[in-house]
Short mmCIF file of C-alpha atoms in Angstrom, two decimals:
data_model
loop_
_atom_site.label_atom_id
_atom_site.label_comp_id
_atom_site.label_asym_id
_atom_site.label_seq_id
_atom_site.Cartn_x
_atom_site.Cartn_y
_atom_site.Cartn_z
CA MET H 232 17.84 28.25 67.56
CA ALA H 233 18.95 25.06 65.99
CA PRO H 234 16.41 23.09 64.42
CA SER H 235 15.15 19.96 66.14
CA SER H 236 16.14 17.42 63.31
CA SER H 237 17.64 14.05 64.48
CA ARG H 238 20.94 14.87 62.91
CA PRO H 239 22.58 18.30 64.06
CA PRO H 240 23.15 20.72 61.45
CA ARG H 241 26.67 20.99 60.10
CA HIS H 242 27.13 24.60 61.29
CA HIS H 243 26.56 23.44 64.94
CA LEU H 244 28.85 20.31 64.63
CA PRO H 245 32.04 22.06 66.02
CA LEU H 246 30.24 22.68 69.30
CA LEU H 247 28.56 19.35 69.42
CA LEU H 248 31.64 17.58 68.74
CA THR H 249 33.39 19.38 71.45
CA LEU H 250 30.73 18.39 74.04
CA ALA H 251 30.88 14.77 72.72
CA VAL H 252 34.77 14.77 72.88
CA VAL H 253 34.49 15.95 76.52
CA PHE H 254 31.97 13.06 77.14
CA VAL H 255 34.46 10.62 75.48
CA SER H 256 37.28 12.16 77.46
CA LEU H 257 35.22 11.76 80.74
CA SER H 258 34.62 7.96 79.67
CA GLY H 259 38.24 7.09 79.04
CA LEU H 260 39.84 9.06 82.09
CA LEU H 261 37.21 7.91 84.50
CA ALA H 262 37.31 4.42 83.33
CA SER H 263 33.68 3.64 84.16
CA VAL H 264 31.40 4.19 81.07
CA PRO H 265 31.35 1.38 78.44
CA THR H 266 32.12 2.55 74.74
CA SER H 267 31.18 1.24 71.29
CA ALA H 268 34.10 -0.82 69.96
CA ALA H 269 32.94 0.35 66.57
CA ASP H 270 33.67 3.97 66.80
CA GLY H 271 34.80 4.79 70.41
CA LEU H 272 31.99 6.84 71.18
CA PRO H 273 29.95 6.29 74.67
CA GLU H 274 27.04 3.82 74.13
CA LEU H 275 24.13 6.24 74.65
CA GLY H 276 21.62 4.93 72.53
CA GLY H 277 20.30 6.50 69.07
CA ASP H 278 23.21 8.40 67.37
CA GLY H 279 24.93 8.54 70.72
CA LEU H 280 25.20 12.42 70.48
CA HIS H 281 22.12 13.69 72.53
CA GLY H 282 21.77 16.82 70.31
CA GLU H 283 18.98 18.21 72.22
CA ILE H 284 21.35 18.81 75.17
CA LEU H 285 24.73 18.90 73.54
CA ARG H 286 23.66 21.12 70.73
CA ASP H 287 20.31 22.98 71.13
CA GLU H 288 20.51 23.55 75.07
CA ALA H 289 24.26 24.23 75.06
CA VAL H 290 23.81 26.87 72.18
CA LEU H 291 20.93 28.58 74.03
CA ARG H 292 23.08 28.68 77.30
CA ILE H 293 25.97 30.24 75.53
CA LYS H 294 23.63 32.89 74.19
CA GLU H 295 21.87 33.29 77.63
CA LEU H 296 25.29 33.93 79.37
CA GLY H 297 26.49 36.21 76.54
CA LYS H 298 23.57 38.37 77.49
CA ILE H 299 24.62 38.89 81.18
CA SER H 300 26.79 41.87 80.84
CA ASP H 301 27.71 45.17 82.89
CA GLY H 302 27.86 46.92 79.48
CA GLU H 303 25.05 48.43 77.43
CA GLY H 304 25.03 46.94 74.12
CA TYR H 305 28.16 45.06 74.46
CA LEU H 306 29.44 42.13 76.71
CA GLU H 307 31.48 42.79 79.76
CA ARG H 308 31.87 40.74 82.84
CA THR H 309 34.88 41.61 85.15
CA PHE H 310 35.92 40.39 88.55
CA LEU H 311 32.87 40.43 90.87
CA SER H 312 30.89 42.93 89.01
CA PRO H 313 27.15 43.00 89.26
CA ALA H 314 26.74 41.09 85.97
CA SER H 315 29.09 38.27 87.21
CA ILE H 316 27.13 37.78 90.32
CA ARG H 317 23.90 37.44 88.16
CA ALA H 318 25.82 35.00 85.95
CA THR H 319 27.14 32.98 89.01
CA ALA H 320 23.45 32.40 90.15
CA VAL H 321 22.66 31.03 86.39
CA ILE H 322 25.81 28.64 86.32
CA ILE H 323 24.83 27.27 89.60
CA SER H 324 21.35 26.43 88.60
CA TRP H 325 22.99 24.67 85.40
CA MET H 326 25.41 22.73 87.45
CA LYS H 327 22.46 21.57 89.80
CA ASP H 328 20.46 20.57 86.76
CA ALA H 329 23.41 18.29 85.79
CA GLY H 330 23.21 16.61 89.31
CA LEU H 331 26.33 18.42 90.76
CA THR H 332 26.82 19.64 94.25
CA THR H 333 27.62 23.37 93.90
CA TRP H 334 29.38 25.99 96.15
CA VAL H 335 31.40 29.35 95.60
CA ASP H 336 34.73 29.68 97.16
CA GLN H 337 36.41 32.62 98.78
CA ILE H 338 37.75 34.06 95.49
CA GLY H 339 34.50 33.89 93.64
CA ASN H 340 35.17 30.48 91.77
CA ILE H 341 31.98 28.37 91.02
CA HIS H 342 32.29 24.71 91.80
CA GLY H 343 29.95 21.88 90.62
CA ARG H 344 31.13 18.45 91.86
CA PHE H 345 29.92 14.78 91.49
CA GLU H 346 31.49 12.65 94.47
CA PRO H 347 30.94 8.70 94.01
CA GLU H 348 30.25 6.92 97.16
CA ASN H 349 33.08 5.60 98.98
CA SER H 350 35.57 6.83 96.32
CA THR H 351 39.29 7.51 97.33
CA LYS H 352 40.41 8.35 93.91
CA GLU H 353 41.79 11.77 92.76
CA ALA H 354 39.31 14.06 90.97
CA LEU H 355 39.12 15.05 87.45
CA LEU H 356 38.63 18.80 87.27
CA ILE H 357 37.24 20.47 84.09
CA GLY H 358 37.01 24.22 83.76
CA SER H 359 37.28 27.62 82.07
CA HIS H 360 36.70 31.20 82.98
CA MET H 361 33.46 32.90 83.42
CA TYR H 362 34.73 36.64 83.18
CA THR H 363 35.28 38.47 79.81
CA VAL H 364 37.28 41.21 78.41
CA ILE H 365 35.59 44.42 77.51
CA ASP H 366 33.35 44.16 74.37
CA ALA H 367 33.82 40.44 74.33
CA GLY H 368 32.50 37.51 72.40
CA MET H 369 30.14 34.87 73.75
CA TYR H 370 32.52 31.88 73.51
CA ASP H 371 35.75 32.88 75.25
CA GLY H 372 35.56 30.76 78.54
CA SER H 373 31.83 30.20 78.42
CA LEU H 374 32.15 27.32 75.94
CA GLY H 375 34.39 25.32 78.19
CA ILE H 376 32.18 25.74 81.11
CA ILE H 377 28.94 24.93 79.28
CA SER H 378 30.56 22.08 77.36
CA ALA H 379 31.53 20.18 80.68
CA ILE H 380 28.24 20.79 82.39
CA SER H 381 26.31 19.55 79.35
CA ALA H 382 28.54 16.42 79.11
CA LEU H 383 27.84 15.67 82.87
CA LYS H 384 23.98 16.22 82.30
CA VAL H 385 24.15 13.52 79.53
CA LEU H 386 25.89 11.29 81.99
CA LYS H 387 23.14 11.92 84.60
CA ILE H 388 20.05 11.43 82.33
CA THR H 389 21.67 8.22 80.97
CA GLY H 390 22.18 6.85 84.38
CA LYS H 391 25.80 6.74 84.04
CA LEU H 392 26.66 9.49 86.40
CA GLN H 393 26.21 7.31 89.44
CA ARG H 394 28.63 4.65 87.93
CA LEU H 395 31.63 6.94 87.82
CA THR H 396 34.33 5.70 90.05
CA ARG H 397 36.33 9.04 90.34
CA PRO H 398 35.10 12.41 91.41
CA VAL H 399 34.58 14.88 88.67
CA GLU H 400 34.25 18.48 89.19
CA VAL H 401 33.43 21.59 86.89
CA ILE H 402 34.93 24.84 87.81
CA ALA H 403 33.94 28.16 86.36
CA PHE H 404 37.06 30.35 87.47
CA SER H 405 36.36 33.81 88.70
CA ASP H 406 39.05 35.78 86.62
CA GLU H 407 41.39 34.76 84.00
CA GLU H 408 41.45 37.76 81.79
CA GLY H 409 43.06 40.18 84.48
CA VAL H 410 41.07 43.08 83.01
CA ARG H 411 40.08 44.92 86.23
CA PHE H 412 43.18 44.34 88.39
CA GLN H 413 45.73 43.68 85.56
CA THR H 414 46.47 40.36 87.41
CA THR H 415 45.61 37.20 85.51
CA PHE H 416 44.37 33.76 86.86
CA LEU H 417 43.08 35.06 90.19
CA GLY H 418 40.52 32.22 90.45
CA SER H 419 42.79 29.28 89.16
CA ALA H 420 45.77 30.53 91.01
CA ALA H 421 44.00 30.34 94.25
CA VAL H 422 42.84 26.76 93.57
CA ALA H 423 46.40 25.72 92.58
CA GLY H 424 47.71 27.64 95.75
CA THR H 425 50.03 30.02 93.87
CA LEU H 426 47.99 33.21 94.69
CA PRO H 427 50.00 35.47 96.83
CA GLU H 428 48.57 37.15 99.93
CA SER H 429 49.62 40.59 98.52
CA ILE H 430 46.87 40.14 95.77
CA LEU H 431 44.34 41.52 98.43
CA GLN H 432 46.01 45.01 98.14
CA VAL H 433 46.09 45.40 94.41
CA SER H 434 43.80 47.98 93.11
CA ASP H 435 41.89 48.76 89.98
CA LYS H 436 41.84 52.10 88.04
CA SER H 437 39.38 53.64 90.69
CA GLY H 438 41.71 52.69 93.75
CA THR H 439 39.32 49.89 94.85
CA THR H 440 41.34 46.85 95.99
CA VAL H 441 40.65 43.17 95.59
CA GLN H 442 40.07 43.10 99.31
CA ASP H 443 37.50 45.83 99.00
CA VAL H 444 35.53 44.02 96.19
CA LEU H 445 35.55 40.78 98.15
CA LYS H 446 34.30 42.41 101.19
CA ILE H 447 31.31 44.20 99.30
CA ASN H 448 30.26 41.11 98.08
CA SER H 449 30.26 39.34 101.38
CA PHE H 450 33.35 37.31 101.07
CA GLU H 451 35.83 37.13 104.16
CA ALA H 452 38.54 38.77 102.16
CA THR H 453 41.46 37.44 104.35
CA ALA H 454 44.66 35.78 103.38
CA ALA H 455 43.49 32.83 105.36
CA ALA H 456 40.23 32.57 103.50
CA ILE H 457 41.96 32.64 100.02
CA THR H 458 44.32 29.93 101.36
CA GLN H 459 41.26 27.68 102.20
CA THR H 460 40.60 27.58 98.42
CA ARG H 461 43.81 25.77 97.75
CA TYR H 462 43.47 22.04 96.68
CA LYS H 463 45.78 19.47 97.86
CA PRO H 464 47.82 17.99 94.96
CA GLU H 465 47.01 14.42 96.15
CA SER H 466 43.42 14.95 95.81
CA VAL H 467 43.44 15.95 92.05
CA GLY H 468 44.33 13.55 89.31
CA SER H 469 44.20 15.90 86.29
CA TYR H 470 42.62 19.11 84.80
CA VAL H 471 41.04 19.43 81.39
CA GLU H 472 40.13 22.48 79.74
CA VAL H 473 37.99 22.97 76.49
CA HIS H 474 38.64 26.42 74.93
CA MET H 475 38.02 28.15 71.49
CA GLU H 476 41.29 28.37 69.53
CA GLN H 477 41.42 32.14 69.31
CA GLY H 478 43.37 31.83 66.03
CA PRO H 479 42.95 30.67 62.39
CA VAL H 480 45.02 27.56 62.23
CA LEU H 481 42.06 24.94 62.69
CA GLU H 482 39.88 26.81 60.18
CA ALA H 483 42.91 26.93 57.75
CA LEU H 484 43.15 23.27 58.15
CA ARG H 485 39.35 22.54 57.83
CA TYR H 486 39.28 20.61 61.03
CA PRO H 487 36.97 21.22 63.88
CA LEU H 488 39.22 20.28 66.75
CA GLY H 489 42.81 20.25 67.98
CA VAL H 490 44.73 19.14 70.94
CA VAL H 491 47.19 21.39 72.76
CA LYS H 492 50.77 20.42 73.42
CA GLY H 493 51.65 23.58 75.23
CA ILE H 494 50.81 27.18 76.22
CA ALA H 495 53.30 30.14 75.47
CA GLY H 496 54.77 31.98 78.40
CA GLN H 497 53.72 35.62 79.14
CA THR H 498 55.02 38.57 80.52
CA ARG H 499 52.94 41.85 81.17
CA LEU H 500 54.71 45.10 81.75
CA LYS H 501 53.55 48.78 82.48
CA VAL H 502 55.64 51.40 81.15
CA ILE H 503 55.21 54.77 82.71
CA VAL H 504 56.79 57.97 81.12
CA ASP H 505 56.87 61.29 82.95
CA GLY H 506 57.63 64.59 81.19
CA SER H 507 56.90 68.18 81.32
CA GLN H 508 53.07 69.27 81.13
CA GLY H 509 52.63 72.44 79.24
CA HIS H 510 50.52 74.56 76.92
CA ALA H 511 50.47 73.08 73.37
CA GLY H 512 50.82 76.52 71.85
CA THR H 513 53.51 78.26 73.89
CA VAL H 514 56.25 75.71 74.44
CA PRO H 515 58.76 75.57 71.72
CA MET H 516 59.47 72.25 70.05
CA LYS H 517 63.00 72.05 71.07
CA LEU H 518 62.36 72.75 74.67
CA ARG H 519 59.76 70.07 75.25
CA ARG H 520 59.97 67.04 77.41
CA ASP H 521 57.02 65.41 75.72
CA PRO H 522 56.13 61.80 77.18
CA MET H 523 53.64 61.19 74.28
CA VAL H 524 56.46 61.28 71.66
CA ALA H 525 58.63 59.13 73.65
CA ALA H 526 55.90 56.58 74.47
CA ALA H 527 55.23 56.67 70.67
CA GLU H 528 58.96 55.85 69.98
CA LEU H 529 58.93 52.99 72.44
CA VAL H 530 55.87 51.46 70.95
CA VAL H 531 57.78 51.29 67.64
CA THR H 532 60.85 49.93 69.44
CA LEU H 533 59.00 47.02 71.00
CA GLU H 534 57.47 46.34 67.43
CA ARG H 535 60.85 46.31 65.87
CA LEU H 536 62.44 44.18 68.61
CA CYS H 537 59.66 41.48 68.28
CA LYS H 538 59.72 41.58 64.74
CA GLU H 539 63.60 41.44 64.04
CA PRO H 540 64.98 40.47 67.47
CA ASN H 541 68.32 39.58 66.45
CA LYS H 542 68.94 43.09 64.92
CA LEU H 543 68.24 44.70 68.46
CA LEU H 544 69.60 42.19 70.76
CA THR H 545 73.20 42.90 72.16
CA TYR H 546 75.91 40.08 72.20
CA ASP H 547 75.30 39.77 75.97
CA GLU H 548 71.66 39.04 75.37
CA GLU H 549 72.59 36.06 73.24
CA CYS H 550 72.07 37.73 69.91
CA GLY H 551 71.95 35.16 67.14
CA CYS H 552 71.80 32.21 69.62
CA PHE H 553 68.11 31.62 69.14
CA THR H 554 66.77 29.28 66.60
CA GLU H 555 64.10 30.30 64.04
CA GLU H 556 61.81 27.79 65.63
CA SER H 557 62.23 29.32 69.08
CA LEU H 558 61.51 32.84 67.84
CA ALA H 559 58.60 31.63 65.67
CA GLY H 560 55.97 32.17 68.43
CA LEU H 561 57.26 35.55 69.74
CA VAL H 562 54.43 38.26 69.72
CA CYS H 563 54.45 41.61 71.48
CA THR H 564 51.33 43.89 72.04
CA VAL H 565 50.72 47.40 73.41
CA GLY H 566 46.88 47.26 74.19
CA GLU H 567 46.33 50.28 76.30
CA LEU H 568 47.75 53.75 76.48
CA LEU H 569 46.73 56.42 78.95
CA THR H 570 47.55 60.03 78.97
CA TRP H 571 47.24 62.85 81.67
CA PRO H 572 45.61 65.27 81.58
CA SER H 573 44.50 64.03 78.15
CA ALA H 574 43.51 67.42 76.57
CA SER H 575 43.88 68.45 72.98
CA ASN H 576 45.67 71.77 73.79
CA VAL H 577 47.85 70.33 76.56
CA ILE H 578 51.11 68.59 76.28
CA PRO H 579 50.78 65.50 78.46
CA GLY H 580 52.69 65.36 81.79
CA GLN H 581 52.48 61.45 81.93
CA VAL H 582 51.80 58.69 79.61
CA ASN H 583 51.68 54.98 80.45
CA PHE H 584 51.05 51.92 78.43
CA THR H 585 50.90 48.16 78.79
CA VAL H 586 53.07 45.58 77.16
CA ASP H 587 52.26 41.95 76.70
CA ILE H 588 55.19 39.75 75.58
CA ARG H 589 54.54 36.08 74.79
CA ALA H 590 56.76 33.24 73.52
CA MET H 591 56.98 29.55 73.37
CA ASP H 592 60.54 29.66 74.50
CA ASP H 593 60.93 31.09 77.98
CA GLN H 594 64.48 32.20 77.28
CA VAL H 595 63.41 34.03 74.34
CA ARG H 596 60.63 35.81 76.29
CA GLU H 597 62.98 36.61 79.22
CA THR H 598 65.60 37.92 76.97
CA ILE H 599 63.10 40.16 75.07
CA VAL H 600 61.89 41.72 78.41
CA THR H 601 65.34 42.42 79.52
CA SER H 602 66.21 43.95 76.05
CA PHE H 603 63.16 46.19 75.95
CA SER H 604 63.71 47.32 79.48
CA ARG H 605 67.12 48.43 78.69
CA LEU H 606 66.01 50.20 75.40
CA VAL H 607 63.20 52.14 77.36
CA LEU H 608 65.85 53.68 79.58
CA GLN H 609 67.98 54.53 76.51
CA ARG H 610 65.41 56.18 74.57
CA CYS H 611 63.99 58.03 77.54
CA ASP H 612 67.33 59.38 78.47
CA ASP H 613 67.83 60.68 74.77
CA ARG H 614 64.40 62.59 75.10
CA LEU H 615 65.13 63.75 78.41
CA VAL H 616 61.96 62.15 80.09
CA ASP H 617 61.81 59.81 83.12
CA CYS H 618 60.71 56.36 82.57
CA ARG H 619 60.26 53.22 84.64
CA VAL H 620 59.07 49.77 83.78
CA GLU H 621 56.89 47.79 86.22
CA HIS H 622 56.39 44.00 86.07
CA LYS H 623 52.80 43.14 86.38
CA HIS H 624 52.61 39.38 85.60
CA SER H 625 55.00 36.67 84.46
CA ALA H 626 54.09 32.98 83.75
CA PRO H 627 56.40 30.40 82.19
CA ALA H 628 55.46 28.24 79.14
CA THR H 629 53.30 25.47 80.15
CA PRO H 630 53.66 21.88 78.66
CA CYS H 631 50.51 19.76 78.50
CA ASP H 632 50.53 16.28 79.87
CA PRO H 633 51.48 13.64 77.02
CA GLU H 634 49.15 11.10 78.36
CA LEU H 635 46.06 13.49 78.55
CA THR H 636 46.97 15.02 75.17
CA SER H 637 46.97 11.52 73.72
CA GLN H 638 43.63 10.67 75.15
CA LEU H 639 42.11 14.05 74.03
CA LYS H 640 43.51 13.19 70.42
CA LEU H 641 41.95 9.84 70.30
CA ALA H 642 38.71 11.33 71.72
CA ALA H 643 38.77 14.13 69.04
CA ARG H 644 39.27 11.41 66.32
CA SER H 645 36.19 9.54 67.60
CA GLY H 646 34.27 12.60 67.56
CA VAL H 647 34.93 13.64 64.19
CA SER H 648 34.37 10.16 62.90
CA ALA H 649 30.77 10.61 63.94
CA MET H 650 30.14 13.43 61.38
CA PRO H 651 28.30 12.22 58.40
CA GLY H 652 30.50 12.01 55.24
CA ARG H 653 33.67 13.25 57.11
CA SER H 654 36.97 11.62 56.37
CA VAL H 655 38.94 11.46 59.59
CA ALA H 656 42.42 13.05 59.20
CA GLU H 657 45.08 13.11 61.84
CA THR H 658 43.96 15.47 64.71
CA PRO H 659 46.02 18.68 64.53
CA VAL H 660 48.32 19.34 67.63
CA LEU H 661 48.87 22.99 68.39
CA MET H 662 50.68 25.18 70.73
CA SER H 663 48.58 28.08 72.33
CA GLY H 664 49.65 31.67 72.20
CA ALA H 665 46.86 32.76 74.46
CA GLY H 666 47.06 32.15 78.22
CA HIS H 667 44.60 29.94 79.81
CA ASP H 668 43.77 28.70 83.33
CA ALA H 669 45.51 25.49 82.56
CA MET H 670 48.65 27.42 82.92
CA ALA H 671 47.92 27.97 86.66
CA MET H 672 46.60 24.53 87.12
CA ALA H 673 49.69 23.04 85.95
CA ARG H 674 51.16 24.16 89.20
CA LEU H 675 48.74 21.77 90.85
CA THR H 676 48.30 18.83 88.55
CA LYS H 677 48.82 17.42 85.11
CA VAL H 678 46.86 19.29 82.39
CA GLY H 679 45.39 18.66 78.99
CA MET H 680 43.50 21.00 76.53
CA LEU H 681 41.30 20.80 73.58
CA PHE H 682 40.90 23.68 71.10
CA VAL H 683 37.66 24.09 69.01
CA ARG H 684 37.98 26.13 65.81
CA CYS H 685 36.50 29.73 65.50
CA ARG H 686 35.46 31.61 62.48
CA GLY H 687 38.35 33.82 61.18
CA GLY H 688 40.53 33.11 64.14
CA VAL H 689 38.66 36.19 65.61
CA SER H 690 38.54 36.40 69.55
CA HIS H 691 38.08 39.09 72.26
CA SER H 692 35.52 40.55 69.89
CA PRO H 693 31.78 40.56 69.56
CA GLU H 694 32.48 39.07 66.19
CA GLU H 695 33.81 35.78 67.92
CA SER H 696 32.14 32.77 66.68
CA SER H 697 32.73 28.97 67.05
#
């Protein structure tokens, strides 16, 4: 636990400053809380930072949420799992503590809203995701939710919440990672109105569908019910998300905060390779149709394609037409590989694996997807196995709103200037290679994002630290 000194310790300043910056952003965006002309921070009294809430309590809450898990000895909360239901109750209690009216919508998103009397203005939405990957860290998603709730709690205790002229709403989205159903942004896509009705029939590895899970947890589980979660564009003014960077840039720059100018586009594929299952000791090598060996070759082919794209792209796929800048953010990953029957003395009958392709340039990403799909068929023909490529998810690159980015940049500068002995440099502007709920929300309204540095650039790991 952080000590109770009047000045927060340096190792907690990144989190504290994130919360302070959200506070400043609320002040600027809602145009209702006076700020100090000296440093641009809200006039809250004392050092203006409310460390007991924005530091001590926030850190404790992140740790508390990090203990709510379906896994034994590691953190895991997937879509509408038992742990997620327990986490929902805890987050609702924190929202109520901040003076917010709360509810859970038909896809499991948690909402906490303050509605000024007689206000007709569009709402400011602030959010992130409450679900995790398997063997996760504590900060991914949770940081953004707790930051927003804590900032609003300070507005409440200083008597400024009631003076807001614009509605403000915190949303803890029900699923962004897509771990259970291999479909990302379930919660935020529902709010943005882009979640298809067919999502109800998507199943997890056990054959349980989204509709099944919703019904088990007492949701209506109908297309009409999910449609009701959609927000009207005219009711929303903007969406802001605070998130850990999940990369090493800010730490390398020795700067605690950065603003995001855009999010990379993403495509997720599933490759299924079918061969001939057989005995490991009796089938000669030359007569085998081994899907494992074919899959291994395809994984290496993908790596080479993304490391040296111009060497494998054909002329029709615009080989040589991409600039070095457009290719710079291209990354490809095989994160999961499954075999059947998965026995040491059996040649597999089937192998399937996932492919994740991301790029800042949508044309680059689409070209890589097309080229890899072609190479899959070629390599599989050569090895006499059957292959197919299923498209699971696709999202275009998402630019952040220039006005929101400018406001967050100013807020970050104000926050950093409050650090004792800190020289204020230009706030870094980054692209995000990771997908975020802001991508889905951009279909509804203008979006802005703030990054917080993390130790070693590590994320999706218990070693995650911000």
